[in-house]
Amino acid sequence: MEAPKQPNIDLKSTEGMKNSEGGSIFKSGVILRKISKFVAGTDEDAIMPLPVFYDPSSGKILKEGLPKELREELKDETLSM
């Protein structure tokens, strides 16, 4: 099976994002979501990790990296660019 091709993007056409202190570094982490065993179709509840980026100074999650369905629920924990 062939790996999906990555888009050919010129980095000069992109825009940098700054953290709360004006730096360019963000950290990666995960948000854990519990899935009911009835939804998962398993004997026990399951855990689903969602990768996110967050500001290392404030600990706030980069809003643009969250699934749209979770942005309202996590609005107090997000940083909007």
Short mmCIF file of C-alpha atoms in Angstrom, two decimals:
data_model
loop_
_atom_site.label_atom_id
_atom_site.label_comp_id
_atom_site.label_asym_id
_atom_site.label_seq_id
_atom_site.Cartn_x
_atom_site.Cartn_y
_atom_site.Cartn_z
CA MET A 1 0.00 0.00 0.00
CA GLU A 2 1.36 3.40 -0.98
CA ALA A 3 1.74 6.13 1.68
CA PRO A 4 -0.43 9.23 1.18
CA LYS A 5 1.42 12.04 -0.57
CA GLN A 6 2.16 15.18 1.42
CA PRO A 7 1.18 18.46 -0.21
CA ASN A 8 4.10 20.42 -1.64
CA ILE A 9 3.86 23.68 0.35
CA ASP A 10 6.38 26.50 0.07
CA LEU A 11 7.14 27.56 3.66
CA LYS A 12 7.53 31.15 2.45
CA SER A 13 3.78 31.17 1.77
CA THR A 14 2.96 30.21 5.38
CA GLU A 15 2.48 32.40 8.45
CA GLY A 16 4.25 31.86 11.77
CA MET A 17 2.27 31.48 14.98
CA LYS A 18 3.46 32.95 18.28
CA ASN A 19 2.83 31.69 21.78
CA SER A 20 1.67 33.92 24.66
CA GLU A 21 5.21 35.25 25.22
CA GLY A 22 5.84 36.00 21.55
CA GLY A 23 7.96 32.90 20.96
CA SER A 24 7.58 30.34 18.21
CA ILE A 25 7.74 27.17 20.33
CA PHE A 26 4.68 25.12 21.22
CA LYS A 27 4.59 21.73 22.92
CA SER A 28 2.57 18.72 21.91
CA GLY A 29 0.28 16.83 24.26
CA VAL A 30 -2.87 14.77 24.23
CA ILE A 31 -6.42 15.24 25.38
CA LEU A 32 -8.03 12.02 26.56
CA ARG A 33 -11.66 11.26 25.76
CA LYS A 34 -13.57 8.41 27.37
CA ILE A 35 -15.73 6.33 25.04
CA SER A 36 -18.60 4.35 26.51
CA LYS A 37 -18.26 0.59 26.08
CA PHE A 38 -21.65 0.68 24.38
CA VAL A 39 -20.39 3.12 21.74
CA ALA A 40 -17.01 1.40 21.42
CA GLY A 41 -18.60 -2.05 21.20
CA THR A 42 -16.16 -3.42 23.81
CA ASP A 43 -16.43 -5.01 27.25
CA GLU A 44 -15.02 -1.90 28.95
CA ASP A 45 -15.01 1.84 28.36
CA ALA A 46 -12.22 2.92 26.02
CA ILE A 47 -9.91 5.93 26.01
CA MET A 48 -9.20 7.87 22.84
CA PRO A 49 -6.14 10.18 22.75
CA LEU A 50 -6.40 13.37 20.68
CA PRO A 51 -3.07 15.03 19.84
CA VAL A 52 -2.95 18.80 20.46
CA PHE A 53 -0.43 21.65 20.58
CA TYR A 54 -0.28 23.91 23.61
CA ASP A 55 1.49 27.07 24.78
CA PRO A 56 4.31 26.00 27.14
CA SER A 57 4.00 29.17 29.26
CA SER A 58 0.26 29.26 29.85
CA GLY A 59 -0.57 25.59 29.30
CA LYS A 60 -3.43 26.71 27.03
CA ILE A 61 -4.35 24.51 24.06
CA LEU A 62 -4.01 26.03 20.59
CA LYS A 63 -7.68 26.45 19.62
CA GLU A 64 -7.04 26.07 15.89
CA GLY A 65 -5.64 22.59 16.52
CA LEU A 66 -8.74 21.30 18.29
CA PRO A 67 -11.58 19.51 16.53
CA LYS A 68 -14.42 22.02 16.04
CA GLU A 69 -16.72 19.80 18.11
CA LEU A 70 -14.57 20.35 21.23
CA ARG A 71 -13.81 24.07 20.95
CA GLU A 72 -16.85 25.24 22.93
CA GLU A 73 -16.38 22.61 25.66
CA LEU A 74 -12.70 23.54 26.11
CA LYS A 75 -13.00 27.30 25.48
CA ASP A 76 -11.61 28.19 28.94
CA GLU A 77 -8.51 26.07 28.25
CA THR A 78 -7.69 27.42 24.79
CA LEU A 79 -5.47 30.05 23.26
CA SER A 80 -6.75 31.61 20.05
CA MET A 81 -4.31 32.89 17.46
#
